Short mmCIF file of C-alpha atoms and ligand atoms in Angstrom, two decimals:
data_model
loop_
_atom_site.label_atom_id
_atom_site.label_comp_id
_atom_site.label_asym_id
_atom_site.label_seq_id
_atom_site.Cartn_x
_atom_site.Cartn_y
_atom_site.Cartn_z
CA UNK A 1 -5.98 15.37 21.63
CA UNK A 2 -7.70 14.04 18.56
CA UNK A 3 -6.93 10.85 16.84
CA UNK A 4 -4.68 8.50 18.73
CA UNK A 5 -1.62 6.87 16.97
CA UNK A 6 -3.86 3.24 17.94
CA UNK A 7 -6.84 4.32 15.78
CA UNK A 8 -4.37 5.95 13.23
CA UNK A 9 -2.36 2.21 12.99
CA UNK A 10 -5.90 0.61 12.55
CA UNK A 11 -7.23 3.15 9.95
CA UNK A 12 -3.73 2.08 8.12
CA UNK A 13 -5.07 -1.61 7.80
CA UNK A 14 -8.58 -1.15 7.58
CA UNK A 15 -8.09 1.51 4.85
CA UNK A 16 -5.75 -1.10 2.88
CA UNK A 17 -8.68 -3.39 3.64
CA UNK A 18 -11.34 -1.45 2.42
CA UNK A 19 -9.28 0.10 -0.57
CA UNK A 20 -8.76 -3.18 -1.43
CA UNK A 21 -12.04 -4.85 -1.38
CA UNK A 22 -14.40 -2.19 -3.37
CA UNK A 23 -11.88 -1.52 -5.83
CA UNK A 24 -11.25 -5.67 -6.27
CA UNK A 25 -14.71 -5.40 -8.38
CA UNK A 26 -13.25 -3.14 -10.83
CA UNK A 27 -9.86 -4.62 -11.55
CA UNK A 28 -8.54 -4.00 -15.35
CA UNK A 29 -11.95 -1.76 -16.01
CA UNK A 30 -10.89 1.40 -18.23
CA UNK A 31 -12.59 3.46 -15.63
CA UNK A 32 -14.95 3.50 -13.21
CA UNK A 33 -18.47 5.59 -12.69
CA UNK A 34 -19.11 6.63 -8.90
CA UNK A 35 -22.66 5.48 -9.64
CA UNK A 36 -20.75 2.10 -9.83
CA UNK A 37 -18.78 2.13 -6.87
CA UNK A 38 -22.28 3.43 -5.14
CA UNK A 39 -23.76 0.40 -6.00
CA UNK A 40 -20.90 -2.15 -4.39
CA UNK A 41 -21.00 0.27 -0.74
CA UNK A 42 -24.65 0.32 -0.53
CA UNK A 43 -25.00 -3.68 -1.10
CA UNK A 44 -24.56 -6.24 2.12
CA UNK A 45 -22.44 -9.03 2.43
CA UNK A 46 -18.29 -9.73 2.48
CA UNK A 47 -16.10 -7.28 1.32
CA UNK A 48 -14.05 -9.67 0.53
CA UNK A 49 -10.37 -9.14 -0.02
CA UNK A 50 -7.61 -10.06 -2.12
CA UNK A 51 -3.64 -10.58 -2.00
CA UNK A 52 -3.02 -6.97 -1.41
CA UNK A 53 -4.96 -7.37 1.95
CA UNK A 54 -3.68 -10.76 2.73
CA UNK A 55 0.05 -9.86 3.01
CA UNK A 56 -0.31 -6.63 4.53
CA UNK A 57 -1.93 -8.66 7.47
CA UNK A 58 1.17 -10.71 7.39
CA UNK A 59 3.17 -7.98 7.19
CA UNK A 60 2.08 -6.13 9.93
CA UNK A 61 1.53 -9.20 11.97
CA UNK A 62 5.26 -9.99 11.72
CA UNK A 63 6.43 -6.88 12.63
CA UNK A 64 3.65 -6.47 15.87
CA UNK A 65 5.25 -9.83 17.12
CA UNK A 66 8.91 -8.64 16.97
CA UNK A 67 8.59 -6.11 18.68
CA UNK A 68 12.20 -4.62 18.89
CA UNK A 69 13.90 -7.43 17.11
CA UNK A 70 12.69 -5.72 14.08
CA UNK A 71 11.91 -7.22 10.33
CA UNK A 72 13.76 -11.25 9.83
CA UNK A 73 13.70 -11.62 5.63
CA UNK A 74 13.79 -15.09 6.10
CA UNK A 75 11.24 -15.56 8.63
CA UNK A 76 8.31 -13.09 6.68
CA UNK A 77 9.48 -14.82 3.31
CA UNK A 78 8.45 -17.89 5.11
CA UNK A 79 4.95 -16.42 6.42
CA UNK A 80 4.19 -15.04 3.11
CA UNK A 81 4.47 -18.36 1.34
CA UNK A 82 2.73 -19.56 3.68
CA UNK A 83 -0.45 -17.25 3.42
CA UNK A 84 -0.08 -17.82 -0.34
CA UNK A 85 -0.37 -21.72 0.49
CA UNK A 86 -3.31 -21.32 2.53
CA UNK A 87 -5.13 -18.74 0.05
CA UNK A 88 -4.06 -19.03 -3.81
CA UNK A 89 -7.23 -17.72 -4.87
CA UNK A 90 -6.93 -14.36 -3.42
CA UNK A 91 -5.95 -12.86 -7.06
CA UNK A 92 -1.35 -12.91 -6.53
CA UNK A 93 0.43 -11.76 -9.42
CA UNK A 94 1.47 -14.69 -11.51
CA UNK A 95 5.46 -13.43 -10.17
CA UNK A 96 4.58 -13.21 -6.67
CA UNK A 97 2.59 -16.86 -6.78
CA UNK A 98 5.77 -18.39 -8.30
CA UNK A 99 8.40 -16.70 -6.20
CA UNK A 100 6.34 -18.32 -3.29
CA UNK A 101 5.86 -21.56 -4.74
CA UNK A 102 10.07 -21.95 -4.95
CA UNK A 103 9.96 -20.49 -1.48
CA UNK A 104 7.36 -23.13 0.15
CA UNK A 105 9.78 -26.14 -1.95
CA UNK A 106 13.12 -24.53 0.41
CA UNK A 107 14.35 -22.28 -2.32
CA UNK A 108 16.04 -19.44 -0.24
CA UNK A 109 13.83 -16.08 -1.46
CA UNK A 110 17.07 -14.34 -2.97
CA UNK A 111 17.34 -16.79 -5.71
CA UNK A 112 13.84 -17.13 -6.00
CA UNK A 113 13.22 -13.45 -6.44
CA UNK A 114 15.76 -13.02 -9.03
CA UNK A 115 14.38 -16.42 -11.13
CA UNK A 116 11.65 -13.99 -12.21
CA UNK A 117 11.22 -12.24 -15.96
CA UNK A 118 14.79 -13.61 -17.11
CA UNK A 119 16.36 -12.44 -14.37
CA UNK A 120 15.76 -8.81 -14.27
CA UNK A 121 12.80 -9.65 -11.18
CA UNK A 122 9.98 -8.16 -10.64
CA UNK A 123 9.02 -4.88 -10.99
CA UNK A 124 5.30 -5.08 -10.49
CA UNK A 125 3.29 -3.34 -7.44
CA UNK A 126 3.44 -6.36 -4.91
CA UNK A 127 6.01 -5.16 -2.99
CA UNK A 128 4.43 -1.37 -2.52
CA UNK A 129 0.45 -3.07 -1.96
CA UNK A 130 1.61 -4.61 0.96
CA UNK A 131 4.25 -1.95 2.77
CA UNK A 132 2.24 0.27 4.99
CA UNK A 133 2.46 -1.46 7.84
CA UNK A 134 6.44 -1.16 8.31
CA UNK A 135 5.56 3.04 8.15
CA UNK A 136 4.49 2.45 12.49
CA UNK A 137 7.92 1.15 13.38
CA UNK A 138 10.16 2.59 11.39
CA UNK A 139 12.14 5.46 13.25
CA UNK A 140 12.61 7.91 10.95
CA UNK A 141 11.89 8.66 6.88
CA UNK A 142 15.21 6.85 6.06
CA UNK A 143 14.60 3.96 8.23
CA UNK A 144 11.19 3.22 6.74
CA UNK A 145 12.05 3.30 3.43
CA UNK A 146 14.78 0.92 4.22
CA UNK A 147 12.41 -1.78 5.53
CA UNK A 148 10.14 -0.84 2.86
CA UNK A 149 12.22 -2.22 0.23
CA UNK A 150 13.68 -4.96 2.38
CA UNK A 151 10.34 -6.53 2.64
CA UNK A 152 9.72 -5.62 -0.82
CA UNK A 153 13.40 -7.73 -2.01
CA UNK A 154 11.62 -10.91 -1.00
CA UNK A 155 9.50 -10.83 -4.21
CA UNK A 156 10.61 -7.52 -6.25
CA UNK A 157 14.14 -7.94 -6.98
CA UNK A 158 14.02 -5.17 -9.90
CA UNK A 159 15.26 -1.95 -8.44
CA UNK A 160 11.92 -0.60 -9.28
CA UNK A 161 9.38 -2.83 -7.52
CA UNK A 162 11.29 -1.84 -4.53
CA UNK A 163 11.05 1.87 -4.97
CA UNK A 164 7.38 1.71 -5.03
CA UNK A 165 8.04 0.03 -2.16
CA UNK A 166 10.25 2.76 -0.68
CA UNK A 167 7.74 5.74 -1.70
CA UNK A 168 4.79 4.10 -0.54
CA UNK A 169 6.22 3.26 2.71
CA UNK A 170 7.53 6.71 3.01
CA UNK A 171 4.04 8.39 2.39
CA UNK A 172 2.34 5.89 4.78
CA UNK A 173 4.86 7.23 7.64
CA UNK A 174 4.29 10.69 7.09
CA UNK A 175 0.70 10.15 7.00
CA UNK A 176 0.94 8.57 10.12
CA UNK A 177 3.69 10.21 11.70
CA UNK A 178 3.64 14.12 10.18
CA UNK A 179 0.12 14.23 9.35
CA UNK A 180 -2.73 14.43 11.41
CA UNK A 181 -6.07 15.77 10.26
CA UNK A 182 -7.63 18.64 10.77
CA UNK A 183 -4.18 20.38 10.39
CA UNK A 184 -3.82 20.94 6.77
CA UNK A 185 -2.05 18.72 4.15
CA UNK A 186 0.70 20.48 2.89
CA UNK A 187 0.99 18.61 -0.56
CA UNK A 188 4.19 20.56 -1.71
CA UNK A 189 6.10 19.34 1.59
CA UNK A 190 4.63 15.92 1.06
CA UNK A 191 6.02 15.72 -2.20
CA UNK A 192 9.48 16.85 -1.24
CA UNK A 193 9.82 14.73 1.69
CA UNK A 194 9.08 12.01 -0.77
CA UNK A 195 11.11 12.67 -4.09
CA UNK A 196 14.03 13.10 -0.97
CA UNK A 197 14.00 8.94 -0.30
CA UNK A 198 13.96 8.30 -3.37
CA UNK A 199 16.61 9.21 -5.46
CA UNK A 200 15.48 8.52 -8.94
CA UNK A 201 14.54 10.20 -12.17
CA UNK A 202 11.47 8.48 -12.90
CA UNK A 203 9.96 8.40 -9.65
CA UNK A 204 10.73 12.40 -9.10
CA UNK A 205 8.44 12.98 -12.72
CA UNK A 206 5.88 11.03 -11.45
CA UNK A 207 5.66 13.36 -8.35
CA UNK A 208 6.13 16.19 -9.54
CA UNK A 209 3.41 15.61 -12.02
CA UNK A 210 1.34 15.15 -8.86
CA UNK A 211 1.40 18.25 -7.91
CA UNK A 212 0.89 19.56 -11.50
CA UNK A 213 -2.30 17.47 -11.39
CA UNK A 214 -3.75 18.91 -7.94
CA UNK A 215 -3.19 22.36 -8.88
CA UNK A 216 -5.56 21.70 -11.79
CA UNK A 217 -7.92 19.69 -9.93
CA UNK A 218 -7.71 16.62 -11.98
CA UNK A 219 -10.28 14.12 -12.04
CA UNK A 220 -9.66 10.37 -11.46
CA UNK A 221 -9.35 9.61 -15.27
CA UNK A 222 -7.09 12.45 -16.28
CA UNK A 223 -4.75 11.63 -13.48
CA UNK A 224 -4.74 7.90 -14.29
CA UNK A 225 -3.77 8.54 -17.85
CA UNK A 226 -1.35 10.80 -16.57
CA UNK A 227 0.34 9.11 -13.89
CA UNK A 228 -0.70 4.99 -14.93
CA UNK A 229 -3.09 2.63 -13.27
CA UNK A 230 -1.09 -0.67 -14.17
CA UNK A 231 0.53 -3.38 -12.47
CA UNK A 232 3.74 -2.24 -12.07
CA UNK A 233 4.86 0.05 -9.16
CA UNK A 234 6.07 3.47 -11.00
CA UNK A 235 2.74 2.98 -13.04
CA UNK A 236 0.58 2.30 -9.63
CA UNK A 237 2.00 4.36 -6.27
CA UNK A 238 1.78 7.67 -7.73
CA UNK A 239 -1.89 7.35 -8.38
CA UNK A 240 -2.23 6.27 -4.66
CA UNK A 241 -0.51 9.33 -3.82
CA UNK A 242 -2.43 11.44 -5.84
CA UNK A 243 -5.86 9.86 -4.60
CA UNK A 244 -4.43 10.78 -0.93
CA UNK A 245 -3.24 14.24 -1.04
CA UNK A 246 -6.49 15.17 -3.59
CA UNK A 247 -8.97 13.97 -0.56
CA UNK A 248 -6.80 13.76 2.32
CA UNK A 249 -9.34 14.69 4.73
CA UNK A 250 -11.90 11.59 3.88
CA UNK A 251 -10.67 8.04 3.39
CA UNK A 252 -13.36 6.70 1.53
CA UNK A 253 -12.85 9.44 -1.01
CA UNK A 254 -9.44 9.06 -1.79
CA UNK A 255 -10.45 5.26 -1.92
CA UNK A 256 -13.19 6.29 -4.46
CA UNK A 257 -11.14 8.69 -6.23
CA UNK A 258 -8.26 5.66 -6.63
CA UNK A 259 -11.16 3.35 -8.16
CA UNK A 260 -12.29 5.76 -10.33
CA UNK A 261 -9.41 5.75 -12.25
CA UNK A 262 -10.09 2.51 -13.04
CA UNK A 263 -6.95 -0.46 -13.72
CA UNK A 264 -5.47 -1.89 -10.72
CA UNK A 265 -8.16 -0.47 -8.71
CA UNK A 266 -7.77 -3.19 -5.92
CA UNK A 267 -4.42 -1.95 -5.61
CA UNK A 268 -4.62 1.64 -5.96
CA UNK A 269 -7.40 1.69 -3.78
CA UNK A 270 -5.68 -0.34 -1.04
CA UNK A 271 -2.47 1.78 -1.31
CA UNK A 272 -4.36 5.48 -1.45
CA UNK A 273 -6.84 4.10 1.78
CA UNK A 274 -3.71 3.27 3.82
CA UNK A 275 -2.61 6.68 3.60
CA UNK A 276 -5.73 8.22 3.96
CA UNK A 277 -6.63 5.54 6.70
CA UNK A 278 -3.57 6.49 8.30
CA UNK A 279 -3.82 10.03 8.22
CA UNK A 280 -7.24 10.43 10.10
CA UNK A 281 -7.92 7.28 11.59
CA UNK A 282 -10.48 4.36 11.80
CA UNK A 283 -12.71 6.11 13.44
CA UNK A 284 -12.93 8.48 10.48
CA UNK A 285 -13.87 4.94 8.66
CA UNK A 286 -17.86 4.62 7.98
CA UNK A 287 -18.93 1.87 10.24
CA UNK A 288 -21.44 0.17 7.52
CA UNK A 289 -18.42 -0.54 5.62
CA UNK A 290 -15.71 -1.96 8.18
CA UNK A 291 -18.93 -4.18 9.53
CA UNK A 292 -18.31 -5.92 6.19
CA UNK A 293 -14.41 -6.42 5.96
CA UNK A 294 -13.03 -10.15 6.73
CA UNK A 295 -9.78 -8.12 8.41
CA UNK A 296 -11.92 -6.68 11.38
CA UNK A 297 -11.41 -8.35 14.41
CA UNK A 298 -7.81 -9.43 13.54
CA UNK A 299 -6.98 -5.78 12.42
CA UNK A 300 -7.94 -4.40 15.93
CA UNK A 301 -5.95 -6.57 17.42
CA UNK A 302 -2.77 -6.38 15.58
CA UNK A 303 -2.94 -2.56 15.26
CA UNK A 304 -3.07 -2.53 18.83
CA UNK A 305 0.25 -4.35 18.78
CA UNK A 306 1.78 -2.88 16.20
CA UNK A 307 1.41 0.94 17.66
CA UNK A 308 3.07 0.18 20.74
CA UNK A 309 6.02 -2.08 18.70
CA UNK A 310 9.32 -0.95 17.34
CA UNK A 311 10.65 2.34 17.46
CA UNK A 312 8.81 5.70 18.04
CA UNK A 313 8.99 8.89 16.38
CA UNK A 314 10.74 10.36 13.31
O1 R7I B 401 3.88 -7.49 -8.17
P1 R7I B 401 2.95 -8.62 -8.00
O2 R7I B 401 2.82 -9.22 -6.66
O3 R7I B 401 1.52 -8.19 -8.51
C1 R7I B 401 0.68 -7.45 -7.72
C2 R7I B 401 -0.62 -7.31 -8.44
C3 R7I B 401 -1.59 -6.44 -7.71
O4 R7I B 401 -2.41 -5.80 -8.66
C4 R7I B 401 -2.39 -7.43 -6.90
O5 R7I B 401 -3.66 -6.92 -6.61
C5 R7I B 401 -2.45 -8.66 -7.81
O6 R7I B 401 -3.49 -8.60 -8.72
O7 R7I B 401 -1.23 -8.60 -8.55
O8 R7I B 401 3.21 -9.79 -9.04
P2 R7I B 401 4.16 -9.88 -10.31
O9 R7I B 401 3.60 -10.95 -11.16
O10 R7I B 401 5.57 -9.98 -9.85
O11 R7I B 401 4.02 -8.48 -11.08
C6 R7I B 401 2.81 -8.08 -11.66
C7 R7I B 401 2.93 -8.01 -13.18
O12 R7I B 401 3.81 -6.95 -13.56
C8 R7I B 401 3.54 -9.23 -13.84
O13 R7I B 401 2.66 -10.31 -13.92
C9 R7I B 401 3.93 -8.65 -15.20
O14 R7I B 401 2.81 -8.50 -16.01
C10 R7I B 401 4.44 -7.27 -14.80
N1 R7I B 401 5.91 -7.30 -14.62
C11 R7I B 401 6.81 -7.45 -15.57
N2 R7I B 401 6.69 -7.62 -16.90
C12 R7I B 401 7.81 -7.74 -17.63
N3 R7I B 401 9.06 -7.69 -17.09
C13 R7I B 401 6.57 -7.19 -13.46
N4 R7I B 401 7.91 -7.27 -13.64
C14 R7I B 401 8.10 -7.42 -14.95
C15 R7I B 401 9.28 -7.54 -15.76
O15 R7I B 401 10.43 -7.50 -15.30
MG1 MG B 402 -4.99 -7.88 -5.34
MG1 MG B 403 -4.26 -5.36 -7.88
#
């Protein structure tokens, strides 16, 4: 009964989607009015995307095609240069564009991934935008945080870009897996299941702090200045999180609450509406606003793919 896993895969990509596209207006703004983000739903025309989108669709494509041969490095390194190729405009981190450009000239990813920022690699939010997708084959928490940061190595060699990677691939299972509206989000589990992956310092603050901040009801700036709204994956995911489990009954919500903490808000908003997305389903998705995503058509097909791929269950 309810939502089926299908419509919960799709309301994964369509939430990145649509996360993705309103909030790509706001990008680097200090923070953002709802009257604002009012304004960009109620207009016609594209939503259109950016990089965040773009390589989730890879992403996910890869792994729908697989099936049980599971994620090849080499092979999605290859397919995301190749997106990059096709589509330079679509706003990539200046990293992520260059790690691609030594991949499309036959450098092998590891030693491009490692060229970046004097060696220490990246440690920006491009391996954690695009991650969602490995949460519907994974077959179990540990699992999916393992392929999380594998297809986050490609780009994110710095330990971590691929826990961003790792948490936000984590929260995308659960909310796909665990979580099903109308039963009730238990944030405190949610939390704990996280910090578990994870075994890091900084990244248990963060979440813990998310908690803090839901107690109190934060709004969208208080919890951005608490928590970040940057570039960078610890200063990115756990604003995503906290959009989710502060509206994680109503994608578009958490996708507004994301935005309206203003910064990376393509990102942020991608990252919180694949959880949210995931958690309740496409068909939870207002149909004015999915009319008006480029990812549509291609997003109903691979979902349909990618529920029925990989490994089941947790
Ligand atoms: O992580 P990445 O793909 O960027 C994703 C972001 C998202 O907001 C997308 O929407 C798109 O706009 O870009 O690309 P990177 O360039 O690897 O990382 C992003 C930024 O993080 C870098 O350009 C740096 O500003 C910063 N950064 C670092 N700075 C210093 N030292 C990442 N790693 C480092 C570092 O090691
Ligand atoms: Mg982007
Ligand atoms: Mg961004």
């Amino acid at each position: 009964a309810g939502v089926t896993r299908e419509d919960k895969v799709l309301g994964l990509l369509l939430g990145t989607a649509l996360g993705d596209a309103l909030g790509a207006s706001f990008e680097g703004r200090h923070a953002v009015t709802a009257r604002t983000v009012d304004a960009v739903e109620r207009a016609d025309g594209t939503l259109v995307h950016t990089d965040d989108t773009a390589l989730t669709m890879v992403l996910a494509e890869h792994l729908a095609a697989r099936d049980h041969a599971g994620l090849d490095e080499d092979v999605l390194a290859g397919e995301f240069a190749a997106a990059w190729q096709k589509e330079p405009w679509r706003g990539y981190g200046p990293g992520a564009a260059q790690v691609f450009e030594l991949i499309g000239r036959g450098m092998p990813w590891q030693r491009a991934a490692v060229s970046l920022f004097g060696g220490a690699g990246s440690y920006g939010n491009g391996g954690a935008m695009r991650v969602a997708p490995v949460a519907a084959v994974g077959t179990g928490p540990h699992h999916v945080a393992e392929l999380g940061r594998r297809t986050a190595s490609i780009t994110h060699a710095h330990e971590d870009g691929q826990h961003g990677a790792e948490v936000q691939a984590l929260a995308a299972y659960l909310a796909l897996e665990r979580e099903s509206a109308p039963r009730v989000l238990d944030i405190d589990q949610f939390r704990h299941d996280l910090t578990r992956v994870v075994r890091c310092r900084a990244w248990h603050e963060k979440l813990d702090r998310v908690s803090e901040l839901v107690r109190t009801g934060a709004d969208p700036r208080h919890a951005a200045h608490s928590l970040g709204n940057d570039v960078t994956a610890l200063g990115s995911v756990p604003m995503a999180v906290m959009s989710f489990v502060s509206n994680p009954d109503d994608p578009v919500a958490a996708i507004r609450y994301a935005i309206g903490g203003g910064g990376d808000t393509d990102t942020i908003g991608a990252m919180a509406g694949a959880l949210a997305g995931a958690r309740n389903g496409a068909s939870t998705l207002p149909e004015h606003l999915v009319a008006r995503l480029e990812v549509g058509d291609h997003a109903r097909e691979v979902a349909g793919k990618l529920a029925t791929a990989g490994h089941r269950g947790g």
